[in-house]
Amino acid sequence: MCHACAPAIDPQQQSDFAERLLGMLNGGMTSLMISIGHRAGLFDAMADGIARTSHELAAEAALNERYVREWLGAMVAARIIERNPVAGTHRLPPEHAACLSRKSPSDNMGVFMQYLAGLGAVEDRVLDCFREGGGVAYEEFPRFHDVMEEDSGQSIVPVIVEKVVPLFEGLHERLTAGIDVLDIGCGRGRALMELASAYPKSRFVGYDLSGPAIERASEFAAERGLGNLRFEVRDLTDWSEPASFDWVTAMDAIHDQARPDKVLRSIREALRSGGAFLMQDIDASSEPCDNAAHPLGPMLYTISCMHCMTVSLAQGGMGLGTAWGVQLAEKMLREAGFEDIRIHRFEHDIQNAYFVMRV
Ligand SMILES: C[S@@+](CC[C@H](N)C(=O)[O-])C[C@H]1O[C@@H](n2cnc3c(N)ncnc32)[C@H](O)[C@@H]1O
């Protein structure tokens, strides 16, 4: 391109954009430190709002003081923790503790910050896929099920009995009397455990591809003495169990399947007459432009590219992506044979839409 044809640059726009990028860089770095603070229990230790020195905090949290002091430096620079330079103490304001400690069971952003390091760990592998295609398999992601368990522990586990079951008219009564329930892609199965405990006369089963996740789920269920619940390792790609269940649930477990189209058809077939299907899945638009206004837009596409899409492609699958969108979801649900589809949203869960279907 000749010099005369080069596009004119608006210096103000360039400077504003550079500033935005700087904000992203600092935000990303801070997110990694928040993740460490969450995992190390530092926010929990400071959630009482009492000011502490780095030595006091390190002793309470049983951690190395030098690392704790550097972490505090990052938190002070990011204006997450307040420092009194005279006393050398640090305080987590209660409003910040409400967003970062385990005392807030539904609003702990520290849980989500853990995804950054998990995705960073597979960057080389994802880059290989940019060049060669293919995907990165589930088992290559360190701590995926640890983080997912905490994630769904905030989004659906606390509301599954009290808010999700009532979305289906008459379901509470049927569960109380005793029906067959299947959760597909159940991971560590925490939501199913809540249901099994609330409805002892119903029978619950969870299927998932991951052997370690199913092993942990089975251990937890045994610890809780839940005899009406079992878990099985199953690849759902070619699964078929016609007319076997009264309620099927899929919690954040359709879009990253190898063949979501086949799984949705199998779910439709697996339902008995009068049965119901809950699909909790990402509340995004199938049109990327719309997602620029989504509060989690960039996060959804990043998690997609570096996890949800790639794990599906690793199974030779469709690679729908996290932001497949409610429009495509509805189309695929209809193609699978679901006609009565309603979509609900909960204020506490900005990430997901709840598709409620009856057959
Ligand atoms: C995003 S996680 C959700 C886990 C769980 N439902 C929760 O909310 O915590 C998706 C789950 O789908 C499972 N999955 C992916 N592909 C699968 C397949 N082909 N067959 C069975 N499970 C699969 C994964 O192992 C993973 O546990």
XYZ file of C-alpha atoms and ligand atoms in Angstrom:
386
model
C 0.000 0.000 0.000
C 1.429 3.397 -0.922
C 1.852 6.036 1.758
C -0.879 8.181 0.254
C -3.370 5.271 0.445
C -2.642 4.450 4.114
C -5.790 4.986 6.209
C -5.724 8.173 8.264
C -5.321 7.561 11.984
C -7.292 9.513 14.549
C -4.670 10.014 17.328
C -7.339 10.390 20.016
C -9.005 7.154 18.972
C -5.630 5.403 18.976
C -4.789 6.703 22.428
C -8.213 5.725 23.806
C -7.826 2.251 22.346
C -4.313 1.866 23.785
C -5.711 2.843 27.170
C -8.439 0.225 26.833
C -5.814 -2.400 26.044
C -3.825 -1.369 29.100
C -6.934 -1.816 31.202
C -7.374 -5.310 29.761
C -3.751 -6.183 30.522
C -4.065 -5.044 34.127
C -7.456 -6.737 34.427
C -6.096 -10.041 33.126
C -3.108 -9.922 35.451
C -5.310 -9.032 38.411
C -7.650 -11.903 37.554
C -4.768 -14.364 37.961
C -3.976 -12.911 41.383
C -7.661 -13.045 42.369
C -7.702 -16.696 41.383
C -4.709 -17.351 43.636
C -6.338 -15.400 46.466
C -9.486 -17.492 46.061
C -7.643 -20.814 45.965
C -5.310 -19.936 48.832
C -8.218 -18.813 51.024
C -6.834 -15.270 51.371
C -10.120 -13.496 50.640
C -11.923 -15.804 53.058
C -9.352 -15.007 55.749
C -9.926 -11.274 55.195
C -13.709 -11.402 54.822
C -14.254 -10.202 58.405
C -13.050 -6.720 57.377
C -10.327 -6.592 60.061
C -7.086 -4.844 59.034
C -4.026 -7.100 59.092
C -0.318 -6.991 58.383
C 1.067 -9.406 55.817
C 2.616 -11.409 58.683
C -0.720 -11.722 60.474
C -2.519 -12.724 57.278
C 0.155 -15.249 56.315
C 0.056 -16.821 59.779
C -3.761 -17.058 59.752
C -3.889 -18.549 56.276
C -0.834 -20.787 56.937
C 0.982 -19.355 53.906
C 4.454 -17.995 53.116
C 4.637 -14.321 54.148
C 6.798 -13.173 51.228
C 4.243 -14.445 48.714
C 1.332 -13.071 50.710
C 3.002 -9.640 50.854
C 3.498 -9.577 47.075
C -0.108 -10.691 46.542
C -1.252 -7.891 48.835
C 0.788 -5.470 46.699
C -1.112 -6.605 43.613
C -4.451 -6.313 45.434
C -3.629 -2.808 46.710
C -2.487 -1.675 43.239
C -5.735 -3.025 41.781
C -7.737 -1.198 44.500
C -9.272 -4.432 45.730
C -7.675 -4.249 49.174
C -7.004 -1.041 51.155
C -3.584 -0.505 52.742
C -2.697 1.723 55.686
C 0.957 2.585 54.938
C 1.604 3.864 58.455
C 0.326 0.792 60.282
C 1.371 -1.555 57.443
C -2.082 -3.168 57.541
C -4.484 -4.315 54.858
C -8.250 -4.457 54.818
C -10.735 -6.047 52.444
C -13.837 -3.798 52.327
C -17.048 -5.731 53.087
C -18.480 -4.820 49.662
C -15.455 -6.461 48.026
C -15.599 -9.460 50.361
C -19.211 -9.924 49.228
C -17.928 -10.463 45.657
C -14.815 -12.458 46.467
C -15.272 -14.759 49.419
C -16.919 -18.090 50.028
C -19.274 -16.290 52.417
C -21.180 -15.241 49.280
C -22.384 -18.555 47.881
C -23.808 -17.107 44.635
C -21.699 -14.010 43.958
C -18.107 -15.134 44.388
C -16.282 -13.876 41.289
C -13.087 -15.567 42.501
C -14.560 -18.836 41.213
C -14.658 -17.574 37.605
C -11.186 -16.029 37.740
C -9.839 -19.599 37.990
C -10.737 -20.191 34.337
C -7.913 -17.901 33.157
C -5.054 -20.047 34.402
C -6.844 -23.201 33.235
C -7.146 -21.840 29.715
C -3.613 -20.426 29.751
C -2.313 -23.912 30.517
C -3.527 -25.176 27.114
C -2.549 -22.120 25.042
C 0.173 -23.999 23.132
C -2.183 -26.854 22.368
C -4.931 -24.488 21.184
C -2.421 -22.664 19.006
C -1.480 -26.007 17.417
C -5.182 -26.419 16.573
C -5.307 -22.955 14.947
C -2.616 -24.268 12.569
C -3.673 -27.884 12.152
C -7.349 -28.060 13.165
C -8.600 -30.678 15.601
C -9.133 -30.030 19.272
C -7.800 -30.224 22.818
C -9.375 -33.055 24.806
C -11.161 -32.605 28.138
C -8.507 -34.514 30.081
C -5.795 -32.041 28.986
C -7.387 -29.249 31.040
C -5.933 -29.041 34.540
C -8.530 -28.721 37.337
C -11.466 -28.381 34.923
C -13.899 -30.353 37.091
C -12.719 -28.584 40.279
C -13.649 -25.220 38.785
C -16.808 -26.443 37.050
C -18.066 -27.870 40.328
C -17.627 -24.466 41.965
C -19.161 -22.688 38.945
C -22.353 -24.766 38.907
C -22.235 -24.693 42.704
C -23.077 -21.006 42.327
C -25.365 -21.023 39.290
C -27.675 -24.000 39.616
C -27.018 -26.123 42.704
C -28.441 -23.550 45.187
C -31.630 -23.048 43.125
C -32.317 -26.426 41.535
C -34.931 -27.537 44.077
C -36.508 -24.226 45.029
C -36.480 -22.342 41.735
C -35.819 -24.721 38.836
C -38.215 -27.563 39.684
C -41.188 -25.116 39.977
C -40.521 -23.951 36.383
C -42.255 -27.213 35.397
C -45.867 -27.333 36.494
C -46.600 -30.477 38.511
C -42.988 -31.671 38.566
C -42.536 -31.223 42.312
C -45.523 -33.497 42.945
C -44.272 -36.112 40.472
C -40.775 -36.060 41.974
C -42.276 -36.441 45.428
C -44.299 -39.470 44.296
C -41.302 -41.038 42.523
C -40.105 -40.765 38.906
C -36.968 -41.552 36.856
C -34.578 -38.647 36.301
C -31.454 -38.484 34.132
C -28.806 -35.741 34.154
C -26.623 -35.805 31.066
C -23.038 -34.480 31.208
C -23.455 -34.411 34.987
C -19.789 -33.724 35.831
C -19.412 -34.187 39.588
C -23.182 -34.347 39.933
C -23.771 -31.822 42.723
C -27.131 -30.640 41.366
C -28.353 -34.216 41.059
C -27.344 -34.825 44.676
C -29.538 -31.913 45.808
C -32.468 -33.398 43.907
C -31.862 -36.942 45.138
C -31.742 -35.693 48.697
C -34.948 -33.603 48.329
C -36.910 -36.356 46.562
C -36.052 -39.731 48.156
C -38.793 -41.645 46.264
C -37.449 -40.686 42.828
C -34.563 -42.466 41.088
C -31.683 -40.398 39.709
C -28.862 -41.248 37.318
C -26.023 -39.092 36.002
C -23.974 -39.845 32.855
C -20.680 -38.227 31.948
C -17.721 -38.948 29.698
C -15.204 -38.203 32.443
C -14.134 -41.185 34.565
C -12.553 -39.053 37.341
C -15.640 -36.785 37.565
C -17.958 -39.802 37.862
C -15.671 -41.396 40.458
C -15.800 -38.246 42.628
C -19.554 -37.917 42.117
C -20.097 -41.519 43.248
C -17.902 -40.951 46.337
C -19.830 -37.792 47.309
C -23.182 -39.562 46.801
C -22.031 -42.461 49.010
C -20.793 -40.009 51.679
C -24.230 -38.379 51.671
C -25.901 -41.808 51.896
C -27.944 -41.247 48.738
C -29.169 -44.700 47.738
C -31.539 -43.359 45.038
C -28.712 -41.932 42.914
C -26.106 -43.551 40.680
C -23.494 -42.276 38.251
C -22.112 -43.919 35.111
C -19.286 -43.150 32.718
C -20.966 -42.841 29.309
C -20.097 -41.249 25.994
C -23.445 -39.722 25.000
C -22.563 -39.358 21.329
C -24.288 -42.598 20.315
C -26.415 -43.075 23.417
C -29.958 -44.440 23.110
C -32.441 -45.402 25.862
C -35.917 -44.867 24.425
C -38.845 -44.054 26.760
C -36.816 -44.578 29.945
C -37.040 -41.273 31.856
C -39.673 -38.797 33.078
C -37.358 -35.803 33.482
C -34.027 -35.230 31.731
C -31.700 -32.380 32.681
C -28.637 -31.014 30.876
C -26.850 -28.362 32.884
C -24.319 -26.479 30.791
C -23.756 -29.753 28.981
C -25.185 -29.538 25.445
C -23.079 -26.984 23.557
C -19.748 -28.719 24.204
C -20.975 -32.208 23.301
C -19.443 -33.841 20.248
C -22.862 -34.127 18.557
C -25.395 -31.892 20.302
C -27.885 -32.622 17.489
C -27.782 -36.369 18.138
C -27.835 -35.940 21.922
C -30.927 -33.706 21.735
C -32.704 -36.302 19.566
C -31.697 -39.063 21.999
C -33.033 -37.011 24.918
C -36.357 -36.558 23.111
C -36.538 -40.328 22.540
C -35.499 -41.097 26.115
C -38.479 -39.195 27.519
C -41.642 -41.050 28.387
C -45.002 -39.540 27.440
C -45.687 -36.540 29.685
C -41.966 -36.144 30.351
C -39.960 -32.938 30.560
C -36.535 -31.637 29.652
C -34.492 -28.869 31.283
C -31.601 -27.452 29.278
C -29.572 -24.895 31.195
C -27.249 -23.446 28.591
C -25.468 -20.246 27.671
C -27.643 -17.162 27.282
C -26.034 -15.571 24.244
C -27.052 -14.562 20.745
C -26.159 -16.643 17.697
C -25.099 -13.300 16.104
C -21.659 -12.167 17.407
C -22.509 -8.465 16.983
C -25.289 -8.832 19.571
C -22.818 -10.280 22.058
C -20.745 -7.073 22.084
C -23.399 -5.811 24.520
C -23.387 -9.064 26.536
C -21.842 -8.523 29.992
C -19.775 -11.702 29.471
C -19.298 -11.519 25.677
C -15.491 -11.702 25.434
C -15.347 -14.314 28.178
C -17.844 -16.552 26.385
C -15.887 -16.561 23.108
C -12.558 -17.053 24.896
C -13.844 -19.995 26.928
C -15.352 -21.323 23.734
C -12.212 -21.130 21.627
C -9.981 -22.443 24.388
C -12.364 -24.987 25.911
C -15.988 -25.666 24.849
C -15.487 -25.570 21.082
C -12.119 -27.313 21.155
C -13.229 -30.198 23.435
C -16.072 -30.912 21.018
C -13.734 -30.784 18.011
C -11.316 -33.097 19.873
C -14.098 -35.713 19.853
C -14.504 -35.246 16.085
C -17.605 -33.213 16.924
C -19.479 -30.178 15.615
C -17.660 -27.610 17.761
C -20.783 -25.484 18.229
C -19.064 -23.121 20.640
C -20.172 -21.548 23.914
C -22.004 -18.696 22.206
C -24.039 -20.959 19.894
C -26.895 -18.719 20.966
C -30.527 -19.101 21.946
C -31.670 -18.784 18.307
C -29.659 -21.806 17.142
C -30.484 -23.647 20.362
C -34.220 -23.242 19.730
C -33.846 -24.325 16.107
C -31.927 -27.464 17.120
C -34.409 -28.256 19.887
C -37.279 -28.052 17.396
C -35.390 -30.251 14.919
C -34.916 -32.773 17.724
C -38.689 -32.889 18.209
C -39.328 -30.435 21.057
C -42.291 -28.193 20.300
C -43.262 -26.669 23.638
C -40.161 -24.591 24.492
C -40.121 -21.805 27.081
C -37.051 -19.819 28.116
C -36.528 -18.552 31.666
C -33.807 -16.398 33.133
C -32.705 -15.917 36.741
C -31.233 -12.684 38.050
C -28.394 -14.451 39.891
C -27.218 -16.283 36.753
C -26.415 -13.895 33.901
C -24.520 -16.634 32.071
C -27.373 -19.046 31.420
C -30.829 -19.360 29.949
C -33.128 -22.114 31.243
C -34.972 -23.892 28.429
C -38.062 -25.605 29.794
C -39.666 -28.253 27.597
C -42.572 -30.654 27.892
C -43.416 -33.537 25.594
C -19.451 -27.760 31.161
S -19.460 -29.296 31.924
C -20.913 -29.283 32.934
C -20.860 -30.303 34.046
C -22.074 -30.302 35.003
N -23.333 -30.476 34.306
C -22.114 -29.041 35.828
O -22.992 -28.182 35.564
O -21.289 -28.915 36.732
C -19.946 -30.338 30.563
C -19.876 -31.822 30.895
O -20.246 -32.572 29.731
C -19.430 -33.734 29.681
N -19.343 -34.218 28.288
C -18.793 -33.604 27.226
N -18.874 -34.380 26.121
C -19.511 -35.511 26.510
C -19.896 -36.720 25.828
N -19.643 -36.897 24.539
N -20.521 -37.674 26.548
C -20.781 -37.508 27.867
N -20.446 -36.403 28.555
C -19.811 -35.420 27.895
C -18.078 -33.258 30.207
O -17.270 -34.324 30.680
C -18.490 -32.289 31.309
O -18.541 -32.879 32.572
